[in-house]
Amino acid sequence: MATKCRFIAEPKTAAPKPGVDRGPIHLVEAGLVEQITDLGWKVKFDGHHQFEDVDAANDPPIGILKNPRLVSRVTEAVAKAVGGHARNGELTVTLGGDHSLLDSAHPEACLIWIDAHADINIVETTESGAKVSEFSWVKPLLNADRLVYIGLRDVDAGEKRILRENNIKAFSMHEVDKYGIGKVVEMALDHVNPNRDRPIHLSFDVDALDPSVAPSTGTPVRGGLTFREGHYICEAIYETGLLVALDLMSPLVDVEQEVNPSLADAASVHQTVQVGCSLVRSALGQS
């Protein structure tokens, strides 16, 4: 087992619902660093990235894009941090952030994306037709044949078109129900990593799990993965011995319960945080 694990908590967000900024640090406060250490990993905790220099208040929309400067600057900073550690041969564990963290240190890697949503809408131009220069730093790294989804069940028409036109493989909950999670994971690996020789980046959004399992998310959708199905995915990827990076898109944790208590009560927050920690442990060797 590898012994280096660079652990990055990245809470800054431009999401419209309050509380997601706190998700990553709640996982850390729940003892996740110590839990990973207990599995035999040498953990280097990179701290709680706040990115306080990014001022969302002075970040007007560009066409339909909300907080474009904040999103660009934070995403670039996180990408550089993750890429730097990966180039040092460290397995990176990122809490929060974004699914687009595939790093340049592993250009041949495949991405296994666990999510209820495809999150793949793209904006080449704004409504005015102007180019979005804020994201000019983004360079394509991933071929479509090295991306696979598991758990989709809430995909809009535009995203379906993108998936279809780019021939991106996706296993929805229909396939999970039809074939079982073991077969789906095997088929997913056969698609993106047929020879089992490519590094694997696992990006896991907790909303892929059914809300009965992980209730404290900003975008819950019924009919998701069970507790065991989610953990089986993580265990199976670990067993390949090819995991080089892990993202956990962390749960919604309402910062001020008294402001909007309907978003996440304390019990739901605790349950989801515990599940998040458990998923990370499973991806790093706990069985």
XYZ file of N, CA and C in Angstrom:
861
model
N 0.842 -1.194 0.000
C 0.000 0.000 0.000
C 0.879 1.246 0.000
N 0.506 2.208 -0.796
C 1.232 3.478 -0.786
C 1.117 4.110 0.585
N 2.104 4.929 0.949
C 2.102 5.488 2.299
C 1.933 6.990 2.340
N 1.903 7.625 1.172
C 1.774 9.074 1.170
C 0.379 9.479 0.717
N -0.224 10.336 1.485
C -1.568 10.789 1.149
C -1.642 12.281 1.428
N -1.662 13.081 0.398
C -1.777 14.528 0.575
C -3.244 14.871 0.714
N -3.584 15.471 1.817
C -4.975 15.682 2.197
C -5.303 17.168 2.092
N -6.233 17.518 1.232
C -6.559 18.917 0.973
C -8.033 19.179 1.247
N -8.321 20.108 2.131
C -9.708 20.517 2.373
C -9.933 21.845 1.689
N -10.859 21.880 0.760
C -11.071 23.068 -0.066
C -12.527 23.506 0.048
N -12.835 24.405 0.990
C -14.231 24.705 1.257
C -14.847 25.809 0.429
N -14.066 26.630 -0.206
C -14.639 27.795 -0.885
C -15.571 27.371 -1.995
N -16.711 28.017 -2.095
C -17.698 27.603 -3.082
C -18.454 28.790 -3.615
N -19.010 28.609 -4.786
C -19.906 29.616 -5.349
C -21.303 29.036 -5.477
N -21.565 27.978 -4.735
C -22.865 27.330 -4.808
C -23.943 28.239 -4.237
N -25.186 28.140 -4.766
C -26.234 29.046 -4.337
C -26.800 28.740 -2.960
N -26.589 27.540 -2.428
C -27.145 27.197 -1.126
C -26.092 27.331 -0.047
N -26.466 27.918 1.118
C -25.500 28.117 2.194
C -25.118 26.804 2.845
N -23.914 26.787 3.391
C -23.500 25.646 4.175
C -22.439 24.784 3.528
N -22.355 24.784 2.206
C -21.403 23.881 1.563
C -19.964 24.251 1.875
N -19.689 25.506 2.184
C -18.329 25.908 2.554
C -17.839 25.150 3.786
N -18.770 24.777 4.659
C -18.395 24.144 5.912
C -18.257 22.635 5.799
N -18.744 22.046 4.719
C -18.715 20.605 4.592
C -17.349 19.991 4.777
N -16.321 20.469 4.059
C -14.999 19.842 4.176
C -14.426 19.882 5.580
N -14.515 21.013 6.250
C -13.897 21.096 7.563
C -14.643 20.257 8.585
N -15.944 20.042 8.382
C -16.677 19.144 9.272
C -16.153 17.721 9.152
N -15.761 17.318 7.972
C -15.176 15.990 7.790
C -13.848 15.890 8.533
N -13.054 16.940 8.460
C -11.780 16.966 9.172
C -12.024 16.944 10.679
N -12.972 17.750 11.134
C -13.278 17.807 12.563
C -13.840 16.491 13.078
N -14.418 15.690 12.167
C -14.943 14.380 12.561
C -13.831 13.341 12.708
N -12.594 13.744 12.452
C -11.461 12.848 12.673
C -10.978 12.119 11.439
N -11.295 12.624 10.246
C -10.940 11.910 9.029
C -9.431 11.744 8.866
N -8.659 12.770 9.195
C -7.198 12.662 9.063
C -6.676 11.519 9.921
N -7.133 11.457 11.155
C -6.699 10.393 12.059
C -7.172 9.028 11.579
N -8.375 8.991 11.018
C -8.908 7.715 10.522
C -8.062 7.174 9.373
N -7.626 8.065 8.474
C -6.784 7.640 7.360
C -5.410 7.197 7.875
N -4.885 7.929 8.843
C -3.605 7.559 9.448
C -3.676 6.163 10.055
N -4.789 5.860 10.693
C -4.965 4.547 11.318
C -4.978 3.411 10.299
N -5.237 3.742 9.036
C -5.218 2.726 7.982
C -3.801 2.443 7.488
N -2.823 3.191 8.004
C -1.442 2.968 7.628
C -0.873 3.986 6.670
N -1.644 5.011 6.353
C -1.172 6.054 5.444
C -0.379 7.104 6.208
N 0.626 7.632 5.563
C 1.333 8.796 6.078
C 0.624 10.020 5.521
N -0.113 10.700 6.361
C -0.987 11.781 5.908
C -0.326 13.133 6.116
N -0.332 13.926 5.067
C 0.127 15.311 5.147
C -1.096 16.205 4.942
N -1.612 16.737 6.012
C -2.799 17.578 5.920
C -2.401 18.959 5.441
N -2.951 19.359 4.316
C -2.539 20.604 3.668
C -3.274 21.825 4.210
N -4.107 21.615 5.207
C -4.794 22.753 5.803
C -6.140 23.037 5.167
N -6.744 24.060 5.668
C -8.099 24.433 5.289
C -8.024 25.627 4.347
N -8.091 25.372 3.054
C -7.920 26.423 2.062
C -9.143 27.341 2.045
N -8.963 28.570 2.478
C -10.073 29.505 2.569
C -10.184 30.413 1.356
N -9.061 30.739 0.721
C -9.053 31.632 -0.429
C -9.771 32.948 -0.112
N -9.435 33.510 1.039
C -10.112 34.727 1.471
C -9.788 35.928 0.590
N -8.740 35.811 -0.235
C -8.389 36.936 -1.091
C -9.352 37.072 -2.272
N -10.206 36.070 -2.469
C -11.170 36.126 -3.562
C -12.444 36.781 -3.058
N -12.795 37.909 -3.642
C -13.927 38.699 -3.181
C -15.141 38.435 -4.070
N -16.062 37.621 -3.555
C -17.251 37.281 -4.334
C -18.190 38.465 -4.502
N -18.105 39.425 -3.582
C -19.019 40.566 -3.649
C -18.756 41.437 -4.874
N -17.520 41.434 -5.350
C -17.165 42.233 -6.527
C -16.950 41.343 -7.743
N -17.843 40.407 -7.922
C -17.713 39.435 -8.998
C -19.037 39.333 -9.759
N -19.346 40.338 -10.577
C -20.621 40.332 -11.290
C -20.677 39.209 -12.314
N -21.873 38.760 -12.662
C -22.012 37.675 -13.636
C -21.466 38.061 -15.008
N -21.059 37.062 -15.739
C -20.725 37.226 -17.152
C -21.746 36.396 -17.917
N -22.707 37.044 -18.527
C -23.792 36.317 -19.161
C -24.528 35.489 -18.134
N -24.579 34.178 -18.348
C -25.279 33.299 -17.411
C -24.345 32.733 -16.339
N -23.075 33.090 -16.383
C -22.114 32.569 -15.424
C -22.140 33.371 -14.137
N -22.344 32.689 -13.006
C -22.345 33.328 -11.697
C -20.964 33.202 -11.065
N -20.505 34.293 -10.455
C -19.205 34.313 -9.763
C -18.080 33.742 -10.625
N -17.956 34.175 -11.867
C -16.961 33.559 -12.758
C -15.528 33.767 -12.305
N -15.200 34.941 -11.757
C -13.830 35.215 -11.335
C -13.467 34.406 -10.095
N -14.397 34.342 -9.158
C -14.176 33.533 -7.958
C -13.971 32.072 -8.340
N -14.874 31.550 -9.152
C -14.786 30.145 -9.548
C -13.472 29.877 -10.272
N -13.087 30.762 -11.177
C -11.853 30.558 -11.938
C -10.631 30.593 -11.035
N -10.528 31.605 -10.182
C -9.332 31.758 -9.349
C -9.204 30.631 -8.334
N -10.324 30.260 -7.719
C -10.267 29.188 -6.725
C -9.968 27.853 -7.390
N -10.629 27.578 -8.509
C -10.397 26.320 -9.209
C -8.951 26.213 -9.674
N -8.406 27.305 -10.184
C -7.012 27.285 -10.623
C -6.067 27.036 -9.455
N -6.342 27.700 -8.327
C -5.486 27.527 -7.153
C -5.525 26.086 -6.652
N -6.717 25.506 -6.605
C -6.837 24.127 -6.150
C -6.163 23.174 -7.136
N -6.364 23.428 -8.435
C -5.743 22.578 -9.446
C -4.217 22.598 -9.321
N -3.648 23.760 -9.062
C -2.199 23.857 -8.901
C -1.734 23.112 -7.658
N -2.508 23.250 -6.573
C -2.138 22.563 -5.335
C -2.193 21.050 -5.517
N -3.280 20.564 -6.091
C -3.438 19.128 -6.313
C -2.358 18.617 -7.271
N -2.138 19.339 -8.374
C -1.148 18.914 -9.345
C 0.258 18.870 -8.769
N 0.577 19.864 -7.942
C 1.903 19.902 -7.336
C 2.169 18.706 -6.444
N 1.191 18.364 -5.624
C 1.368 17.207 -4.746
C 1.410 15.910 -5.539
N 0.578 15.816 -6.579
C 0.568 14.601 -7.396
C 1.906 14.398 -8.083
N 2.519 15.484 -8.527
C 3.823 15.367 -9.184
C 4.910 14.924 -8.216
N 4.651 15.054 -6.922
C 5.586 14.554 -5.917
C 5.316 13.092 -5.587
N 4.394 12.483 -6.324
C 4.087 11.079 -6.103
C 3.136 10.818 -4.963
N 2.427 11.844 -4.543
C 1.500 11.711 -3.423
C 0.073 11.502 -3.921
N -0.633 10.600 -3.298
C -2.045 10.410 -3.596
C -2.808 11.550 -2.937
N -3.560 12.303 -3.722
C -4.266 13.456 -3.180
C -5.707 13.112 -2.842
N -6.130 13.552 -1.673
C -7.526 13.433 -1.246
C -8.055 14.843 -1.089
N -9.015 15.206 -1.911
C -9.545 16.567 -1.904
C -10.998 16.557 -1.439
N -11.291 17.366 -0.450
C -12.651 17.486 0.061
C -13.241 18.791 -0.434
N -14.403 18.725 -1.045
C -14.985 19.926 -1.635
C -14.383 20.161 -2.998
N -14.342 21.411 -3.404
C -13.774 21.715 -4.709
C -14.720 21.354 -5.833
N -14.177 20.723 -6.871
C -14.966 20.474 -8.071
C -14.497 19.197 -8.728
N -15.382 18.577 -9.520
C -15.047 17.315 -10.166
C -13.969 17.451 -11.234
N -13.595 18.665 -11.593
C -12.663 18.884 -12.704
C -11.210 18.914 -12.256
N -10.872 18.185 -11.203
C -9.540 18.279 -10.616
C -8.536 17.281 -11.176
N -8.846 16.612 -12.260
C -7.872 15.707 -12.868
C -6.592 16.484 -13.140
N -5.469 15.995 -12.646
C -4.251 16.801 -12.681
C -3.313 16.387 -13.807
N -2.461 17.322 -14.193
C -1.537 17.119 -15.306
C -0.426 16.145 -14.971
N -0.291 15.781 -13.692
C 0.748 14.834 -13.313
C 0.425 13.429 -13.804
N -0.836 13.173 -14.112
C -1.264 11.856 -14.591
C -2.078 12.033 -15.870
N -1.448 12.455 -16.949
C -2.191 12.741 -18.180
C -2.867 11.518 -18.777
N -2.396 10.325 -18.402
C -2.973 9.105 -18.943
C -4.082 8.539 -18.058
N -4.412 9.236 -16.967
C -5.379 8.720 -16.004
C -6.791 8.667 -16.578
N -7.597 7.804 -15.986
C -9.020 7.767 -16.294
C -9.783 8.316 -15.084
N -10.996 8.782 -15.344
C -11.811 9.392 -14.295
C -13.087 8.589 -14.115
N -13.291 8.094 -12.909
C -14.534 7.415 -12.550
C -15.319 8.366 -11.666
N -16.454 8.805 -12.172
C -17.214 9.911 -11.582
C -18.525 9.353 -11.038
N -18.707 9.451 -9.724
C -19.895 8.933 -9.053
C -20.777 10.116 -8.680
N -21.985 10.168 -9.247
C -22.795 11.374 -9.071
C -24.238 11.105 -9.484
N -25.144 11.847 -8.871
C -26.542 11.823 -9.319
C -26.717 12.684 -10.556
N -25.808 13.650 -10.727
C -25.903 14.626 -11.806
C -24.662 14.549 -12.694
N -24.836 14.833 -13.969
C -23.691 14.806 -14.871
C -22.782 16.016 -14.678
N -23.344 17.153 -14.291
C -22.551 18.374 -14.061
C -21.603 18.653 -15.220
N -22.096 18.520 -16.425
C -21.214 18.613 -17.578
C -21.651 19.690 -18.563
N -22.566 20.557 -18.139
C -22.910 21.687 -18.998
C -21.678 22.551 -19.217
N -21.494 23.024 -20.438
C -20.357 23.875 -20.759
C -20.860 25.179 -21.370
N -20.101 26.230 -21.167
C -20.445 27.523 -21.750
C -19.235 28.013 -22.526
N -19.284 27.891 -23.833
C -18.178 28.357 -24.660
C -18.215 29.876 -24.793
N -19.398 30.430 -24.847
C -19.559 31.876 -24.921
C -20.686 32.279 -24.004
N -20.690 33.539 -23.622
C -21.789 34.059 -22.827
C -22.960 34.374 -23.734
N -24.063 34.817 -23.129
C -25.242 35.171 -23.917
C -24.940 36.299 -24.896
N -23.966 37.143 -24.544
C -23.629 38.270 -25.415
C -22.712 37.849 -26.560
N -22.188 36.620 -26.461
C -21.301 36.120 -27.499
C -19.838 36.348 -27.199
N -19.520 37.001 -26.085
C -18.130 37.276 -25.736
C -17.463 36.024 -25.176
N -16.204 35.853 -25.478
C -15.452 34.735 -24.943
C -15.249 34.906 -23.439
N -15.208 33.788 -22.718
C -15.032 33.829 -21.270
C -13.540 33.690 -20.984
N -12.842 34.800 -20.968
C -11.384 34.783 -20.835
C -10.934 34.331 -19.455
N -11.811 34.446 -18.465
C -11.445 34.059 -17.102
C -11.009 32.597 -17.004
N -11.456 31.769 -17.950
C -11.131 30.349 -17.898
C -10.143 29.943 -18.992
N -9.391 30.911 -19.493
C -8.436 30.605 -20.562
C -7.302 29.707 -20.074
N -7.094 29.647 -18.756
C -6.028 28.814 -18.210
C -6.365 27.326 -18.268
N -7.629 26.996 -18.445
C -8.056 25.599 -18.445
C -7.616 24.918 -19.745
N -6.917 23.820 -19.619
C -6.454 23.068 -20.781
C -7.055 21.660 -20.745
N -7.527 21.173 -21.879
C -8.108 19.817 -21.919
C -7.072 18.764 -21.548
N -7.479 17.835 -20.671
C -6.590 16.758 -20.258
C -7.187 15.377 -20.468
N -8.506 15.309 -20.526
C -9.185 14.018 -20.458
C -9.916 13.711 -21.751
N -9.572 12.601 -22.370
C -10.330 12.133 -23.519
C -11.649 11.532 -23.060
N -12.658 11.655 -23.891
C -13.992 11.191 -23.512
C -14.021 9.704 -23.199
N -13.152 8.939 -23.835
C -13.169 7.489 -23.605
C -12.515 7.094 -22.293
N -11.990 8.082 -21.560
C -11.401 7.797 -20.246
C -12.244 8.374 -19.110
N -13.509 8.669 -19.406
C -14.449 9.166 -18.408
C -15.656 8.251 -18.354
N -16.057 7.875 -17.154
C -17.262 7.074 -16.990
C -18.014 7.546 -15.742
N -19.320 7.591 -15.857
C -20.192 7.961 -14.739
C -20.858 6.715 -14.159
N -21.110 6.760 -12.854
C -21.942 5.759 -12.196
C -22.915 6.483 -11.264
N -24.191 6.134 -11.358
C -25.178 6.657 -10.417
C -26.073 7.759 -10.931
N -25.951 8.120 -12.204
C -26.739 9.233 -12.739
C -28.239 8.948 -12.637
N -28.989 9.993 -12.282
C -30.446 9.874 -12.264
C -31.150 11.226 -12.398
N -30.398 12.296 -12.541
C -30.986 13.624 -12.706
C -30.137 14.398 -13.707
N -30.380 14.155 -14.991
C -29.564 14.716 -16.062
C -30.472 15.509 -16.995
N -30.127 16.774 -17.239
C -30.998 17.582 -18.095
C -30.743 17.284 -19.568
N -31.607 17.811 -20.419
C -31.565 17.486 -21.844
C -30.244 17.902 -22.488
N -29.740 19.076 -22.112
C -28.480 19.539 -22.677
C -27.322 18.637 -22.305
N -27.314 18.157 -21.058
C -26.248 17.259 -20.627
C -26.339 15.911 -21.339
N -27.558 15.430 -21.522
C -27.726 14.167 -22.256
C -27.162 14.292 -23.667
N -27.378 15.439 -24.269
C -26.864 15.657 -25.621
C -25.332 15.644 -25.618
N -24.735 16.312 -24.632
C -23.271 16.339 -24.543
C -22.713 14.928 -24.341
N -23.333 14.172 -23.461
C -22.884 12.797 -23.229
C -22.983 11.971 -24.506
N -24.104 12.125 -25.199
C -24.331 11.342 -26.419
C -23.381 11.758 -27.538
N -23.221 13.054 -27.755
C -22.388 13.536 -28.859
C -20.911 13.227 -28.649
N -20.499 13.148 -27.385
C -19.091 12.864 -27.096
C -18.855 11.397 -26.757
N -19.916 10.599 -26.881
C -19.813 9.162 -26.639
C -19.232 8.859 -25.255
N -19.702 9.603 -24.250
C -19.249 9.413 -22.876
C -20.082 8.324 -22.215
N -19.414 7.348 -21.654
C -20.092 6.218 -21.029
C -20.691 6.625 -19.699
N -21.937 6.233 -19.482
C -22.617 6.571 -18.231
C -23.509 5.415 -17.814
N -23.374 5.012 -16.561
C -24.233 3.988 -15.981
C -25.197 4.672 -15.015
N -26.442 4.718 -15.392
C -27.444 5.355 -14.551
C -27.883 4.377 -13.461
N -28.778 4.832 -12.607
C -29.307 3.942 -11.581
C -30.100 2.792 -12.202
N -30.591 2.991 -13.417
C -31.282 1.901 -14.111
C -30.329 0.728 -14.321
N -29.100 1.023 -14.775
C -28.120 -0.046 -14.972
C -27.684 -0.655 -13.643
N -27.573 0.162 -12.607
C -27.221 -0.372 -11.289
C -28.278 -1.361 -10.827
N -29.558 -0.995 -11.003
C -30.645 -1.892 -10.618
C -30.657 -3.153 -11.483
N -30.379 -2.993 -12.757
C -30.470 -4.106 -13.710
C -29.345 -5.113 -13.536
N -28.116 -4.619 -13.411
C -26.955 -5.505 -13.400
C -26.365 -5.757 -12.017
N -26.646 -4.863 -11.079
C -25.988 -4.936 -9.785
C -24.717 -4.126 -9.786
N -24.326 -3.617 -8.623
C -23.217 -2.681 -8.568
C -21.891 -3.347 -8.919
N -21.730 -4.623 -8.589
C -20.479 -5.298 -8.915
C -20.232 -5.358 -10.409
N -21.248 -5.721 -11.158
C -21.116 -5.802 -12.608
C -20.926 -4.421 -13.212
N -21.630 -3.418 -12.684
C -21.500 -2.056 -13.210
C -20.081 -1.540 -13.025
N -19.495 -1.754 -11.865
C -18.120 -1.303 -11.638
C -17.166 -2.029 -12.583
N -17.376 -3.315 -12.773
C -16.528 -4.075 -13.699
C -16.646 -3.526 -15.121
N -17.882 -3.233 -15.570
C -18.078 -2.706 -16.914
C -17.482 -1.312 -17.041
N -17.598 -0.512 -15.981
C -17.031 0.839 -16.004
C -15.515 0.775 -16.145
N -14.883 -0.107 -15.381
C -13.429 -0.265 -15.472
C -13.021 -0.811 -16.835
N -13.793 -1.746 -17.366
C -13.484 -2.292 -18.688
C -13.519 -1.207 -19.755
N -14.382 -0.218 -19.564
C -14.504 0.845 -20.565
C -13.333 1.825 -20.501
N -13.020 2.310 -19.302
C -12.003 3.358 -19.196
C -10.607 2.822 -18.931
N -10.512 1.582 -18.504
C -9.218 1.028 -18.105
C -9.167 -0.456 -18.448
N -9.327 -0.793 -19.736
C -9.492 -2.196 -20.124
C -8.328 -3.092 -19.751
N -7.112 -2.551 -19.762
C -5.930 -3.350 -19.423
C -5.525 -3.194 -17.964
N -6.287 -2.418 -17.232
C -6.007 -2.136 -15.817
C -4.581 -1.625 -15.635
N -4.208 -0.681 -16.510
C -2.861 -0.116 -16.437
C -2.861 1.407 -16.367
N -4.028 2.013 -16.324
C -4.110 3.465 -16.229
C -4.346 3.900 -14.784
N -3.712 4.988 -14.349
C -4.028 5.539 -13.032
C -5.516 5.907 -12.973
N -6.074 5.810 -11.792
C -7.506 6.095 -11.619
C -7.697 7.291 -10.706
N -8.514 8.214 -11.167
C -8.978 9.334 -10.353
C -10.440 9.055 -10.032
N -10.769 8.916 -8.760
C -12.144 8.666 -8.322
C -12.734 9.949 -7.764
N -13.801 10.410 -8.389
C -14.485 11.614 -7.931
C -15.884 11.222 -7.482
N -16.156 11.375 -6.187
C -17.388 10.855 -5.586
C -18.188 11.996 -4.984
N -19.361 12.236 -5.539
C -20.280 13.220 -4.973
C -21.254 12.484 -4.067
N -21.357 12.922 -2.825
C -22.205 12.198 -1.885
C -23.671 12.198 -2.296
N -24.079 13.123 -3.172
C -25.482 13.085 -3.576
C -25.777 11.914 -4.516
N -24.743 11.157 -4.913
C -24.981 9.909 -5.635
C -25.696 8.906 -4.742
N -25.469 9.028 -3.439
C -26.144 8.161 -2.481
C -27.592 8.595 -2.321
N -28.430 7.646 -1.978
C -29.825 7.983 -1.728
C -29.913 8.933 -0.536
N -30.858 9.884 -0.555
C -30.990 10.822 0.572
C -31.247 10.141 1.911
N -31.758 8.922 1.891
C -31.940 8.199 3.150
C -30.601 7.804 3.757
N -29.566 7.747 2.916
C -28.223 7.403 3.373
C -27.416 8.656 3.690
N -27.479 9.638 2.802
C -26.754 10.904 2.966
C -27.739 12.053 2.774
N -28.472 12.414 3.819
C -29.549 13.406 3.679
C -29.085 14.851 3.579
N -27.876 15.137 4.029
C -27.437 16.529 4.140
C -26.658 16.953 2.905
N -27.338 17.017 1.767
C -26.726 17.502 0.542
C -27.582 18.611 -0.041
N -26.961 19.435 -0.866
C -27.689 20.555 -1.441
C -28.591 20.163 -2.588
N -28.342 18.974 -3.163
C -29.098 18.565 -4.354
C -29.555 17.115 -4.220
N -30.398 16.810 -3.228
C -30.815 15.420 -3.031
C -31.772 14.955 -4.127
N -31.590 13.711 -4.565
C -32.463 13.105 -5.560
C -32.763 11.679 -5.101
N -34.028 11.346 -4.984
C -34.399 10.016 -4.521
C -33.966 8.934 -5.520
N -33.861 7.702 -5.005
C -33.532 6.582 -5.865
C -32.056 6.405 -6.118
N -31.216 6.775 -5.146
C -29.780 6.720 -5.339
C -29.134 5.440 -4.847
N -27.812 5.462 -4.815
C -27.035 4.317 -4.364
C -27.292 4.037 -2.887
N -27.286 2.767 -2.532
C -27.388 2.401 -1.132
C -26.046 2.631 -0.439
N -26.046 2.492 0.873
C -24.810 2.609 1.645
C -23.767 1.624 1.125
N -24.158 0.367 0.956
C -23.208 -0.656 0.524
C -22.777 -0.457 -0.920
N -23.685 -0.036 -1.797
C -23.306 0.184 -3.195
C -22.233 1.262 -3.302
N -22.415 2.357 -2.559
C -21.418 3.413 -2.578
C -20.077 2.932 -2.057
N -20.110 2.174 -0.996
C -18.862 1.693 -0.420
C -18.217 0.621 -1.287
N -19.023 -0.188 -1.937
C -18.452 -1.209 -2.823
C -17.645 -0.556 -3.938
N -18.159 0.522 -4.503
C -17.428 1.232 -5.554
C -16.041 1.625 -5.050
N -16.008 2.239 -3.875
C -14.729 2.690 -3.315
C -13.796 1.517 -3.044
N -14.342 0.437 -2.493
C -13.528 -0.738 -2.194
C -12.965 -1.362 -3.475
N -13.802 -1.432 -4.504
C -13.369 -2.045 -5.762
C -12.275 -1.235 -6.442
N -12.393 0.090 -6.383
C -11.348 0.934 -6.981
C -10.046 0.789 -6.200
N -10.127 0.734 -4.888
C -8.916 0.529 -4.094
C -8.237 -0.786 -4.453
N -9.034 -1.832 -4.660
C -8.484 -3.153 -4.942
C -7.710 -3.203 -6.260
N -7.968 -2.264 -7.169
C -7.209 -2.246 -8.425
C -5.756 -1.874 -8.193
N -5.477 -1.182 -7.099
C -4.121 -0.701 -6.836
C -3.706 0.451 -7.723
N -4.681 1.076 -8.404
C -4.378 2.117 -9.387
C -4.834 3.509 -8.973
N -5.418 3.642 -7.803
C -5.942 4.936 -7.377
C -4.815 5.930 -7.133
N -4.886 7.087 -7.797
C -3.879 8.136 -7.593
C -4.486 9.421 -7.045
N -5.816 9.541 -7.099
C -6.458 10.754 -6.588
C -7.900 10.448 -6.232
N -8.357 11.094 -5.166
C -9.721 10.914 -4.691
C -10.313 12.265 -4.343
N -11.491 12.535 -4.893
C -12.246 13.723 -4.508
C -13.510 13.273 -3.808
N -13.874 13.937 -2.741
C -15.188 13.757 -2.133
C -15.884 15.104 -2.152
N -16.889 15.204 -3.017
C -17.701 16.418 -3.031
C -18.554 16.377 -1.784
N -18.235 17.217 -0.832
C -18.686 17.014 0.532
C -20.105 17.500 0.764
N -20.680 17.075 1.878
C -22.081 17.323 2.149
C -22.392 18.777 2.449
N -23.654 19.108 2.279
C -24.145 20.426 2.668
C -24.252 20.471 4.177
N -23.642 21.461 4.784
C -23.767 21.667 6.216
C -24.181 23.104 6.424
N -25.380 23.316 6.915
C -25.882 24.672 7.067
C -25.082 25.408 8.130
N -24.507 26.538 7.765
C -23.644 27.284 8.671
C -24.419 27.815 9.862
N -25.587 28.350 9.620
C -26.393 28.920 10.690
C -27.763 28.256 10.660
N -27.924 27.254 11.507
C -29.147 26.474 11.501
C -30.381 27.349 11.707
N -30.236 28.398 12.530
C -31.399 29.214 12.836
C -31.855 30.038 11.635
N -30.968 30.243 10.657
C -31.331 31.009 9.476
C -32.179 30.174 8.535
N -31.786 28.927 8.317
C -32.517 28.067 7.397
C -32.412 26.626 7.882
N -33.095 26.293 8.955
C -32.945 24.967 9.539
C -33.446 23.847 8.643
N -34.254 24.160 7.635
C -34.792 23.112 6.777
C -33.721 22.479 5.903
N -32.607 23.169 5.694
C -31.582 22.657 4.800
C -30.868 21.441 5.385
N -30.597 21.453 6.659
C -29.847 20.338 7.234
C -29.948 20.368 8.755
N -30.719 19.450 9.351
C -30.747 19.404 10.802
C -29.489 18.699 11.295
N -29.246 18.833 12.594
C -27.985 18.343 13.147
C -27.793 16.849 12.919
N -28.848 16.063 13.066
C -28.730 14.616 12.889
C -28.387 14.259 11.447
N -28.997 14.972 10.491
C -28.712 14.714 9.084
C -27.273 15.072 8.738
N -26.811 16.200 9.285
C -25.430 16.616 9.065
C -24.472 15.546 9.591
N -24.713 15.101 10.823
C -23.842 14.097 11.438
C -23.828 12.817 10.616
N -25.004 12.363 10.196
C -25.102 11.129 9.412
C -24.324 11.242 8.110
N -24.473 12.366 7.423
C -23.820 12.528 6.122
C -22.313 12.670 6.275
N -21.872 13.380 7.285
C -20.437 13.513 7.530
C -19.813 12.158 7.833
N -20.503 11.353 8.634
C -19.981 10.028 8.962
C -19.901 9.143 7.731
N -20.908 9.235 6.865
C -20.888 8.466 5.621
C -19.740 8.929 4.733
N -19.541 10.258 4.660
C -18.438 10.785 3.856
C -17.098 10.260 4.326
N -16.878 10.279 5.631
C -15.628 9.748 6.181
C -15.471 8.273 5.847
N -16.562 7.537 5.940
C -16.533 6.108 5.678
C -16.190 5.804 4.219
N -16.726 6.622 3.294
C -16.404 6.444 1.878
C -14.911 6.638 1.618
N -14.344 7.683 2.210
C -12.917 7.944 2.033
C -12.090 6.787 2.580
N -12.449 6.313 3.754
C -11.707 5.177 4.335
C -11.788 3.955 3.423
N -12.953 3.699 2.844
C -13.126 2.542 1.967
C -12.276 2.660 0.721
N -12.174 3.883 0.191
C -11.359 4.108 -1.011
C -9.869 3.992 -0.723
N -9.522 4.066 0.565
C -8.106 4.026 0.948
C -7.743 2.732 1.687
N -8.622 1.726 1.575
C -8.205 0.415 2.033
C -9.000 -0.240 3.123
N -9.921 0.477 3.760
C -10.716 -0.171 4.795
C -11.763 -1.065 4.159
N -11.900 -2.266 4.650
C -12.897 -3.187 4.107
C -13.742 -3.758 5.224
